[in-house]
Coordinates of C-alpha atoms in Angstrom, one line a residue:
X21 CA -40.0 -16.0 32.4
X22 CA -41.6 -12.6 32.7
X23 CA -40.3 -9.7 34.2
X24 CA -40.7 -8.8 37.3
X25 CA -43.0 -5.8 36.3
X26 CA -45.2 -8.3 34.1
X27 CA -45.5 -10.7 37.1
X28 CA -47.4 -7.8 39.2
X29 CA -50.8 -7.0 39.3
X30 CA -52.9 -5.1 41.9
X31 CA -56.2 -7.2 43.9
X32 CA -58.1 -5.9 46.5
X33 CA -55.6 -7.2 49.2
X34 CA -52.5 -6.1 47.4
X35 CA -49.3 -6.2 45.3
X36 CA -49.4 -10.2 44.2
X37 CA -47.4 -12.1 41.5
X38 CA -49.9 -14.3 39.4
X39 CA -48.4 -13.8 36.1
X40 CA -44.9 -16.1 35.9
X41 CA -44.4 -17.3 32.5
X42 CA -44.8 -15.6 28.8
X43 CA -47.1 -18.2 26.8
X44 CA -46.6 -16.1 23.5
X45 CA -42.4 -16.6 23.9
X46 CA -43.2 -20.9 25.4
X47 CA -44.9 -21.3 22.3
X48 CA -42.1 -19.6 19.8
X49 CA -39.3 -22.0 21.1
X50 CA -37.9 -23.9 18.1
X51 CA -36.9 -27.2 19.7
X52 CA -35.8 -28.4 23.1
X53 CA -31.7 -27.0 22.8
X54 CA -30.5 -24.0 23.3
X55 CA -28.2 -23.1 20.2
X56 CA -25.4 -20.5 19.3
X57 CA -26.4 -17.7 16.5
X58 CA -24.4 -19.9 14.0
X59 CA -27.5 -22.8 14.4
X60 CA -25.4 -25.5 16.1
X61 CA -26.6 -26.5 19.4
X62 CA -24.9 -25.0 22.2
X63 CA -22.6 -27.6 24.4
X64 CA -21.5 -27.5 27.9
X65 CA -19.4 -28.7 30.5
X66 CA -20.8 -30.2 34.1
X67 CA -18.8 -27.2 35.6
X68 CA -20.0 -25.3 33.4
X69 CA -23.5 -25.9 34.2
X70 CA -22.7 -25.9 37.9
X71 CA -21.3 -22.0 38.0
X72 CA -24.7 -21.0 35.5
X73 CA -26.8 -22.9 38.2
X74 CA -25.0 -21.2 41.1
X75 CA -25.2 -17.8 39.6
X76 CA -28.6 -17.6 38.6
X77 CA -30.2 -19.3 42.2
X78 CA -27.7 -16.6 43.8
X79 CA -29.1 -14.0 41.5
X80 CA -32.4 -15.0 42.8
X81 CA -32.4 -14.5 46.6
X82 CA -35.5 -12.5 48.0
X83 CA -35.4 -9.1 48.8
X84 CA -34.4 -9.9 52.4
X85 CA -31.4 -12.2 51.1
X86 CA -32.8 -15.4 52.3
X87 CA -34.8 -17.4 50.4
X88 CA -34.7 -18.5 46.9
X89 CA -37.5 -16.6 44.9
X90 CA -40.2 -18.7 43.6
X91 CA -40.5 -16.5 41.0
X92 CA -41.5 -19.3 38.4
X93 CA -45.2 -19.3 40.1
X94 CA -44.1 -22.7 41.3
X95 CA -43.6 -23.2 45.4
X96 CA -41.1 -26.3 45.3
X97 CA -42.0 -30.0 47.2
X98 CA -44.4 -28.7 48.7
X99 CA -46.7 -28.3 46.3
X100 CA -49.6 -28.2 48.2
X101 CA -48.1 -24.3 49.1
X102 CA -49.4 -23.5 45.2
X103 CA -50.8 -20.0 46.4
X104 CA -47.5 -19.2 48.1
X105 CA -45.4 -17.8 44.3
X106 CA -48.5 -14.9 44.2
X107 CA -47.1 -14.1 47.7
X108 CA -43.0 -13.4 46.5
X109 CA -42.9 -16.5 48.3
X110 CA -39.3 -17.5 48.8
X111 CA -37.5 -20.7 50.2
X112 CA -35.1 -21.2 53.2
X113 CA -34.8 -25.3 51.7
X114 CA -33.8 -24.0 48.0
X115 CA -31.0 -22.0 50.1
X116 CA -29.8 -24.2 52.0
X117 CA -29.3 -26.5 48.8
X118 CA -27.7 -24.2 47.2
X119 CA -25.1 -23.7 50.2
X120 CA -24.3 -27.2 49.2
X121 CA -24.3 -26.6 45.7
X122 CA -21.7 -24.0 46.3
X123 CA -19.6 -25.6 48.7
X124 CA -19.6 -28.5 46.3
X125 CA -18.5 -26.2 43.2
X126 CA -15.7 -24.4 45.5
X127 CA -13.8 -27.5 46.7
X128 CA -14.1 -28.8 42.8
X129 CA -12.2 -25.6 41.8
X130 CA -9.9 -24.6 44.2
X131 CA -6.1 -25.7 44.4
X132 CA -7.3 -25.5 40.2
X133 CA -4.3 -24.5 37.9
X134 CA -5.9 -23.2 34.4
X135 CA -9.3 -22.1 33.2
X136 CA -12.9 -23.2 32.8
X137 CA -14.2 -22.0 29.2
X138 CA -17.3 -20.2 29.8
X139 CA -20.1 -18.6 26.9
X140 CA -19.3 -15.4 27.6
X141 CA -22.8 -14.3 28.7
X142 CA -22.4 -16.9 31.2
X143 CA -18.8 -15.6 32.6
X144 CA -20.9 -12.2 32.5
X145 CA -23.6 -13.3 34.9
X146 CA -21.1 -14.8 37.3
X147 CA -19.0 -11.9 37.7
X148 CA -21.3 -8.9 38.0
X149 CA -23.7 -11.7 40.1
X150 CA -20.5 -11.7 42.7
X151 CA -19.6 -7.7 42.4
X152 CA -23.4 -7.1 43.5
X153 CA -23.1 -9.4 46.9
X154 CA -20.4 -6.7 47.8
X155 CA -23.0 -4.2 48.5
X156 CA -24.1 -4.6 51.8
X157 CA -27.8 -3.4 51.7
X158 CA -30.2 -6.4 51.0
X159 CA -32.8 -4.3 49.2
X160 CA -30.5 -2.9 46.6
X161 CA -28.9 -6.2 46.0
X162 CA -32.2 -7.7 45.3
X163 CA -33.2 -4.7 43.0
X164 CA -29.1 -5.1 41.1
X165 CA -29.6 -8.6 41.1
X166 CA -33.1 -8.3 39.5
X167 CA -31.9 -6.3 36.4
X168 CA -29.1 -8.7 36.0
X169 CA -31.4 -11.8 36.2
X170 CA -34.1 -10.3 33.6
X171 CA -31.2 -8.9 31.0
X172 CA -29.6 -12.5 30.8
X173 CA -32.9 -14.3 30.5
X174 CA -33.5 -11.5 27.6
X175 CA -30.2 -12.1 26.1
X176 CA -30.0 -15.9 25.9
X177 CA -33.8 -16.3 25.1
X178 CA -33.5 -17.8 22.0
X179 CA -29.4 -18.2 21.3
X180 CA -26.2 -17.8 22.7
X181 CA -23.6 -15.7 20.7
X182 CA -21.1 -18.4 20.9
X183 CA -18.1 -16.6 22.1
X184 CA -16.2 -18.3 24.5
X185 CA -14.4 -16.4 28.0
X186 CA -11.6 -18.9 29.6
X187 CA -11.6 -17.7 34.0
X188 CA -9.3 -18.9 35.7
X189 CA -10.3 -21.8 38.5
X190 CA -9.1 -19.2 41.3
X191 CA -11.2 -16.8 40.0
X192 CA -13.8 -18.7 39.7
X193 CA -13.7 -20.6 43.5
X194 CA -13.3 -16.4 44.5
X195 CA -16.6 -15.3 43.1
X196 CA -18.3 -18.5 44.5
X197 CA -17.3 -17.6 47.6
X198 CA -18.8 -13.9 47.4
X199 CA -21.9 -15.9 46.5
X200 CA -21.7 -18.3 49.3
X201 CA -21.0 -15.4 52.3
X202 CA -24.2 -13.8 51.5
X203 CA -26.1 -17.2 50.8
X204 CA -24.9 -17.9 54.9
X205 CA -25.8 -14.7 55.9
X206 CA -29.4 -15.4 54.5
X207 CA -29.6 -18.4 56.6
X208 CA -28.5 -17.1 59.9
X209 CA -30.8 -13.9 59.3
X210 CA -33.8 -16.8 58.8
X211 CA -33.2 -18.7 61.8
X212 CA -32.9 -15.7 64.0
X213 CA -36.4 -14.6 62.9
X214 CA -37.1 -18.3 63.3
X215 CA -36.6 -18.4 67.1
X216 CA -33.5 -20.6 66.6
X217 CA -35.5 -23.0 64.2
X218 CA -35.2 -22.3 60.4
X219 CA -38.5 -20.7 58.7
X220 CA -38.7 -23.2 55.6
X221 CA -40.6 -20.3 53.4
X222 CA -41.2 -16.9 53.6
X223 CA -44.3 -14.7 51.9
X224 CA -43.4 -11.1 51.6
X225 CA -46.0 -8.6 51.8
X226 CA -45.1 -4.8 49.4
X227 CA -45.0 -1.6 51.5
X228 CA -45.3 0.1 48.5
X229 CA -46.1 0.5 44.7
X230 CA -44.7 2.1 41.6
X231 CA -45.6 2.2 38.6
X232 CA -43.3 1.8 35.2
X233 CA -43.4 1.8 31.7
X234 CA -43.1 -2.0 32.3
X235 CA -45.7 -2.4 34.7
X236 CA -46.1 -2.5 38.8
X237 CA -42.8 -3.2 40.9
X238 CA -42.8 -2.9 44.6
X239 CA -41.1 -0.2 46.2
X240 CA -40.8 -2.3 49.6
X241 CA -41.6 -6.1 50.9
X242 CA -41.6 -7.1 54.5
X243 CA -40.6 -10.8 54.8
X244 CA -43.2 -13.4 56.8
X245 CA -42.2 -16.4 57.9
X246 CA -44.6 -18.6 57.5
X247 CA -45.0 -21.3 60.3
X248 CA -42.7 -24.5 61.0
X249 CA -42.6 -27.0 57.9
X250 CA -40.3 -30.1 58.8
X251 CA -38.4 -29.8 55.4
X252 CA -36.4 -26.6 56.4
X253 CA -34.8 -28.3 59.3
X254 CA -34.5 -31.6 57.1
X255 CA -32.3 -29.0 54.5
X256 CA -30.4 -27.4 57.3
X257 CA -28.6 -30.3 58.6
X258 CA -27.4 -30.9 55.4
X259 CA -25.3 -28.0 55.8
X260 CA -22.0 -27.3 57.3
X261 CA -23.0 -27.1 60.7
X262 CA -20.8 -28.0 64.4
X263 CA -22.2 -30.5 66.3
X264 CA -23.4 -28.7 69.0
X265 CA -25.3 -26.7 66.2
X266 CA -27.1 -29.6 64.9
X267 CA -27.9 -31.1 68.8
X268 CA -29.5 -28.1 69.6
X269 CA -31.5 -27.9 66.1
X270 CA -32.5 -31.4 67.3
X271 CA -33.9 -30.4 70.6
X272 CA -35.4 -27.3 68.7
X273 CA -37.5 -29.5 66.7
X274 CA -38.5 -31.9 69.2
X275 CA -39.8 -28.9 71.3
X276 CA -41.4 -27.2 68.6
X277 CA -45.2 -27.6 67.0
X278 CA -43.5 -29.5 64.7
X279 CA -43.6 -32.5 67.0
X280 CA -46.7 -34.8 67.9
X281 CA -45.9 -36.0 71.5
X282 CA -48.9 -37.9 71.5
X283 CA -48.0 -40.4 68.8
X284 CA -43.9 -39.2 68.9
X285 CA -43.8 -38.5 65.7
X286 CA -42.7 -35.6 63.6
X287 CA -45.6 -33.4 61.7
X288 CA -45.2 -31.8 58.1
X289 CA -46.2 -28.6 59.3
X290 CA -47.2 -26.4 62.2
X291 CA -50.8 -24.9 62.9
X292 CA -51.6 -23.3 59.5
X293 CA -54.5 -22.0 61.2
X294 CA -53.4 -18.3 61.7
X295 CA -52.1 -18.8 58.0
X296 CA -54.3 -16.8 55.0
X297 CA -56.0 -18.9 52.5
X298 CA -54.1 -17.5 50.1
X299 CA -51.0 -19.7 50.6
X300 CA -52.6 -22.8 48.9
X301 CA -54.6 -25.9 49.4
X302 CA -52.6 -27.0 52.1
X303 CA -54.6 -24.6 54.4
X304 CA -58.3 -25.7 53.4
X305 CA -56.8 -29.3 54.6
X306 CA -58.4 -30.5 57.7
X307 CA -55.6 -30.1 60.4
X308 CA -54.2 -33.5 60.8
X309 CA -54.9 -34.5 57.5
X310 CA -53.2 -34.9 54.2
X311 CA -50.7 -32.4 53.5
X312 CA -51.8 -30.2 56.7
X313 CA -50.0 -31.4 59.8
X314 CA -50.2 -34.7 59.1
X315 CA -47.0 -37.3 59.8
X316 CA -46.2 -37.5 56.0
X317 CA -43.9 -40.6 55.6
X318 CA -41.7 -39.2 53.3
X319 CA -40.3 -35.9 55.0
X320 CA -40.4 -37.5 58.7
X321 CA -37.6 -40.6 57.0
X322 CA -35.5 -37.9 55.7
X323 CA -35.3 -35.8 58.8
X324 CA -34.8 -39.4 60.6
X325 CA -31.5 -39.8 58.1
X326 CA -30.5 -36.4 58.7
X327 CA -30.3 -37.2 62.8
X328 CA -28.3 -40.4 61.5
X329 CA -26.2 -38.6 59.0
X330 CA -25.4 -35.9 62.1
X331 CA -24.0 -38.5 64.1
X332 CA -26.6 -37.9 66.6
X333 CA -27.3 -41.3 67.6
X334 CA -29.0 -41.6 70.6
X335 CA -32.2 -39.4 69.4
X336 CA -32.0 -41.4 65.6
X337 CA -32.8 -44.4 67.8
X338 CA -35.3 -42.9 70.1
X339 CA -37.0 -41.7 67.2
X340 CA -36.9 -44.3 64.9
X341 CA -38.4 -46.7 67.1
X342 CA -41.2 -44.2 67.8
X343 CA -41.7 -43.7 64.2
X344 CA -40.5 -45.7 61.3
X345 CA -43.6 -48.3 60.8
X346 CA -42.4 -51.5 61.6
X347 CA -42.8 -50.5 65.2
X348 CA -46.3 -49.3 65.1
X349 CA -49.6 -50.8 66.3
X350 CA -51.1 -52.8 63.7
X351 CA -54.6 -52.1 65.4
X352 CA -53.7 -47.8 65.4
X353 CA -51.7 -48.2 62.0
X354 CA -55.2 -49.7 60.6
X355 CA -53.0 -52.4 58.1
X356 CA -49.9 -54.6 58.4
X357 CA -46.8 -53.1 59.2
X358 CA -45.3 -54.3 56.2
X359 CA -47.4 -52.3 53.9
X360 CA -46.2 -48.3 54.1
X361 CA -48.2 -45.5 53.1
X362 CA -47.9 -41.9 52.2
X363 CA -49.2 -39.9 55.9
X364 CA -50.6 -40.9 59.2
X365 CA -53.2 -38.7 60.8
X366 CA -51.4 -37.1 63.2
X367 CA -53.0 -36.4 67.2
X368 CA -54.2 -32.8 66.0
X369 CA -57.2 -34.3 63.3
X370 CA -60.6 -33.9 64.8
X371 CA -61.4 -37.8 63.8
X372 CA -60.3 -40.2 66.8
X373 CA -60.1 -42.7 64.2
X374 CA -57.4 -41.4 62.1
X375 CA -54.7 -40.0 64.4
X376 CA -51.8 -42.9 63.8
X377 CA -53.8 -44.4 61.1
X378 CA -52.1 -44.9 57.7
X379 CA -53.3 -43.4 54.5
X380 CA -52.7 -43.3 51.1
X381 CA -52.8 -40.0 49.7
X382 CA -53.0 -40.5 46.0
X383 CA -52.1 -44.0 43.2
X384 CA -49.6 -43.0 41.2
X385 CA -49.2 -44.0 37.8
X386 CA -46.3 -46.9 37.3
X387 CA -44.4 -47.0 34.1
X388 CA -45.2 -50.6 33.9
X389 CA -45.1 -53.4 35.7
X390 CA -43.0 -54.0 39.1
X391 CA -41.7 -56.7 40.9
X392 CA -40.1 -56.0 44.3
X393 CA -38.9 -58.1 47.4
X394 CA -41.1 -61.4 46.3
X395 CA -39.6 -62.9 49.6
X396 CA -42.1 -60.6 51.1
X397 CA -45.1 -61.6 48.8
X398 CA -44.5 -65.3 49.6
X399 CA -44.3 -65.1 53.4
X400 CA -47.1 -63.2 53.6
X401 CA -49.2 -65.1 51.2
X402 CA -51.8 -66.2 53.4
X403 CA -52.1 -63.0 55.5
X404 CA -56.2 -61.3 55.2
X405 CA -55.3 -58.2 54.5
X406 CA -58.5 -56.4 56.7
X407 CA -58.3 -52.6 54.4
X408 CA -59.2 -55.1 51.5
X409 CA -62.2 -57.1 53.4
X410 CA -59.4 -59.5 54.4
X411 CA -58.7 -60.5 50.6
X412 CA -55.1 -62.3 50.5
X413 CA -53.5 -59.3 48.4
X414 CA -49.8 -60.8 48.6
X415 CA -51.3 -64.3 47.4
X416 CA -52.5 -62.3 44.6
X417 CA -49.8 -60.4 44.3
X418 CA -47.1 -63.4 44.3
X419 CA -49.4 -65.0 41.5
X420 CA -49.4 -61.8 39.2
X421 CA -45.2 -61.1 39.9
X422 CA -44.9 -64.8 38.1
X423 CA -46.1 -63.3 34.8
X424 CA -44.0 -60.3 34.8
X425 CA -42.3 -60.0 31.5
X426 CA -39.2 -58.6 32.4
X427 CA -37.8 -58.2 28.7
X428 CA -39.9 -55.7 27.9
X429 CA -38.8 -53.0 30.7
X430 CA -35.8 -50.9 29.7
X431 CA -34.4 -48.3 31.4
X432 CA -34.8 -45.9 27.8
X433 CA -38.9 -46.4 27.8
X434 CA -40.0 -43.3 29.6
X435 CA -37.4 -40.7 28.0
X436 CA -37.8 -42.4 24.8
X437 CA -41.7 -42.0 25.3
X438 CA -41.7 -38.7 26.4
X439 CA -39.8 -37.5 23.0
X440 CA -42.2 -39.2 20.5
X441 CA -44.8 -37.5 22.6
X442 CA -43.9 -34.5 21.8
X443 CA -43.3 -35.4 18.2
X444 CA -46.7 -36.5 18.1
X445 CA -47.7 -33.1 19.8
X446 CA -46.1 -31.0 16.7
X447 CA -47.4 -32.6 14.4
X448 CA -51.2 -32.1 16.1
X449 CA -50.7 -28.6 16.7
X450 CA -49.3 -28.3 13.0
X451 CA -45.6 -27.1 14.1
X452 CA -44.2 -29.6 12.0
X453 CA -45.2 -32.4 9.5
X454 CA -44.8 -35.8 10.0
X455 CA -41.4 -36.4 8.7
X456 CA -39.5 -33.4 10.1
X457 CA -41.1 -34.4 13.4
X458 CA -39.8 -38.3 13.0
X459 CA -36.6 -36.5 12.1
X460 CA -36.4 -34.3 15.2
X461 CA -37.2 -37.2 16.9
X462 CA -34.4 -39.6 15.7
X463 CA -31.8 -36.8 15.8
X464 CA -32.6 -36.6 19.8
X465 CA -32.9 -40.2 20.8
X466 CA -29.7 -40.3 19.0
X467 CA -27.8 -37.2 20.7
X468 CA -29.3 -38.4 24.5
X469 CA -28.9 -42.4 23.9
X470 CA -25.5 -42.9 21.1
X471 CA -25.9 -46.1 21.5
X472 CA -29.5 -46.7 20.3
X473 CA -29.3 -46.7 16.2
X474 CA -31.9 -44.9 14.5
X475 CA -33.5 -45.0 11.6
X476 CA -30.9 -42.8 8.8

């Protein structure tokens, strides 16, 4: 990961962040595990890894203290948001996970006797990370927060030193909570310049520039809240929230431009129309369509089982039989109710013909074959399925499942096949030869899988 002054570079409509990761340093890693200055590969604990993935996400809260940076050029799920990183785009749904992550960590340390060992760089982070949320101005936390960030990346680049620093679990659960105050303070902050209704990302725009030895660095950045996406809501009810709080986040929803009353059914997104290009793809999108205020499957079921989860039973009901597809029209749905897809072209798409019709957005590639619910295929043998010219696709289907070699599917293939690719990689790219990279390869099925035997 760069810098922050490396990421900066001036266009003709202003500061943007283009430049996220150092291909020169990618390409110098030796291996996939981080190791001590000794050579051995460094170990953790799950807390361990816990408190490093609290501090740095902490350590990585916008300028405004809200959203989590997407410093890494990367925008999250939403992927379709890929101009949104150039923007110091930050997210409200990264926060809100990480309020869970914390309260998770907390309750798993307090009422604690004894220590957690800690690599001392680590225990470092974690501590100055919490003595920087004391400071009460946002700016200067993000600027502290910053230098802290970069200097750890710099000093566990390659290796760790391997000295050890035992904290006590009190201590510990203490600074997490530091973290945690200012992580809920960021959210509150959002949904007040949310109406009520949390922003689910923010672009932030530099009211100034200066220039180091480094590079460019902003001297200011005015949040934006970009307009409604259903996922920040979806992320908010996970949270520790009353009852009344998550009632009137219902109602906040379901009054919002988040909300197709026509088919009653939840959207992706608001209008992106106001919205620059510059966010992403999502905004050259026909409204209505694809991953541009259409009903995308996937996000409207979670925000469904957030409603359920809440214990806010009455609307779950309401809305589920408005929107889950076994209650739709088979004649607006455009296929059987039985087959799901990925979105539905919601009221707002200029076509007639594709507001509540189903679509699939892209085939995805399997990892082999896969059998599911052949109860399904059988009853439904002899149905003409009309997307198909009214081919009987279960029939087929059913026929195909019966020559499924189960055997040959195990639950290692893809990890397993993912390592020797990479092995194959090094040797292609001359990194190593052949028999170092069979080694390598060996020595980490071996350390991931211990019950697999490899070749000595």
């Amino acid at each position: 990961m760069l810098p922050l002054a490396k990421r900066c570079c001036r266009t003709d409509a202003g500061l943007r962040q283009y430049h996220s990761i150092d291909p020169e340093t990618r390409q110098q890693a030796d291996g996939n595990w981080l190791v001590e200055e000794g050579g051995s590969v460094a170990r953790s604990t799950l807390m361990e890894k816990l408190l490093l993935l609290c501090a740095i996400k902490a350590a990585t809260l916008d300028s405004a203290g809200m959203g989590v940076e997407m410093e890494g050029g990367k925008p999250g799920w939403y992927d379709a948001l890929n101009g949104l990183p150039g923007l110091f785009g930050s997210s409200m749904a990264e926060t809100c996970e990480l309020d869970r992550l914390l309260t998770f960590t907390i309750t798993a340390l307090e009422g604690r006797a004894g220590t957690v060992e800690l690599y001392t760089e680590m225990a470092q982070l974690l501590g100055r990370a919490a003595t920087i949320m004391m400071n009460d101005a946002p700016w200067t936390r993000w600027q502290q927060m910053t230098r802290l960030r970069e200097a750890y990346r710099t000093a566990t680049a390659h290796t760790l030193a391997g000295s050890r620093t035992a904290v006590a679990c009190t201590e510990l659960a203490a600074q997490l909570r530091a973290l945690q105050t200012r992580v809920r303070e960021g959210i509150h902050r959002a949904e007040a310049l949310g109406g009520g209704l949390i922003p689910t990302y923010f672009s932030f725009e530099a009211t100034g520039i200066t220039e180091t030895a480094e590079g460019l660095v902003p001297t200011g950045l005015t949040p934006q809240p970009l307009p409604y996406f259903l996922e920040g809501p979806v992320r908010r009810l996970k949270t520790a929230m009353t009852a009344e709080e998550k009632a009137q986040l219902e109602e906040n929803v379901r009054t919002s431009d988040l909300y197709d009353p026509a088919l009653r059914m939840y959207k992706v997104n608001a209008s992106l129309n106001d919205t620059s290009f510059e966010v992403g793809r999502a905004r050259a999108f026909t409204p209505g369509w694809l991953e541009n205020e259409s009903i995308w499957l996937h996000m409207e079921y979670k925000y469904l089982l957030e409603l359920l989860k809440s214990g806010l039973y009455h609307r779950f009901f309401a809305a589920f039989c408005d929107a889950a597809v076994p209650f739709l029209d088979p004649a607006v749905y455009g296929r059987s109710p039985l087959e799901n897809v990925s979105f539905l072209g919601s009221s707002v798409n200029p076509d007639p013909a594709a507001r509540g019709r189903g679509f699939v957005a892209r085939l995805i590639p399997a990892d082999g074959d896969v059998v599911a619910m052949k109860s399904v295929l059988e009853a439904n043998k002899d149905y003409e399925n009309p997307s198909f010219g009214n081919q009987k696709t279960y029939e087929f289907f059913a026929e195909e499942a019966s020559a499924v070699d189960y055997s040959l599917v195990t639950r290692y293939d893809t990890a397993i096949g993912d390592a020797f690719g990479q092995a194959i990689e090094a040797v292609q790219k001359g990194e190593k030869d052949k028999e170092t990279a069979l080694k390598d390869f060996y020595s980490e099925v071996q350390a991931v899988y211990p019950e697999i035997e490899v070749p000595a």
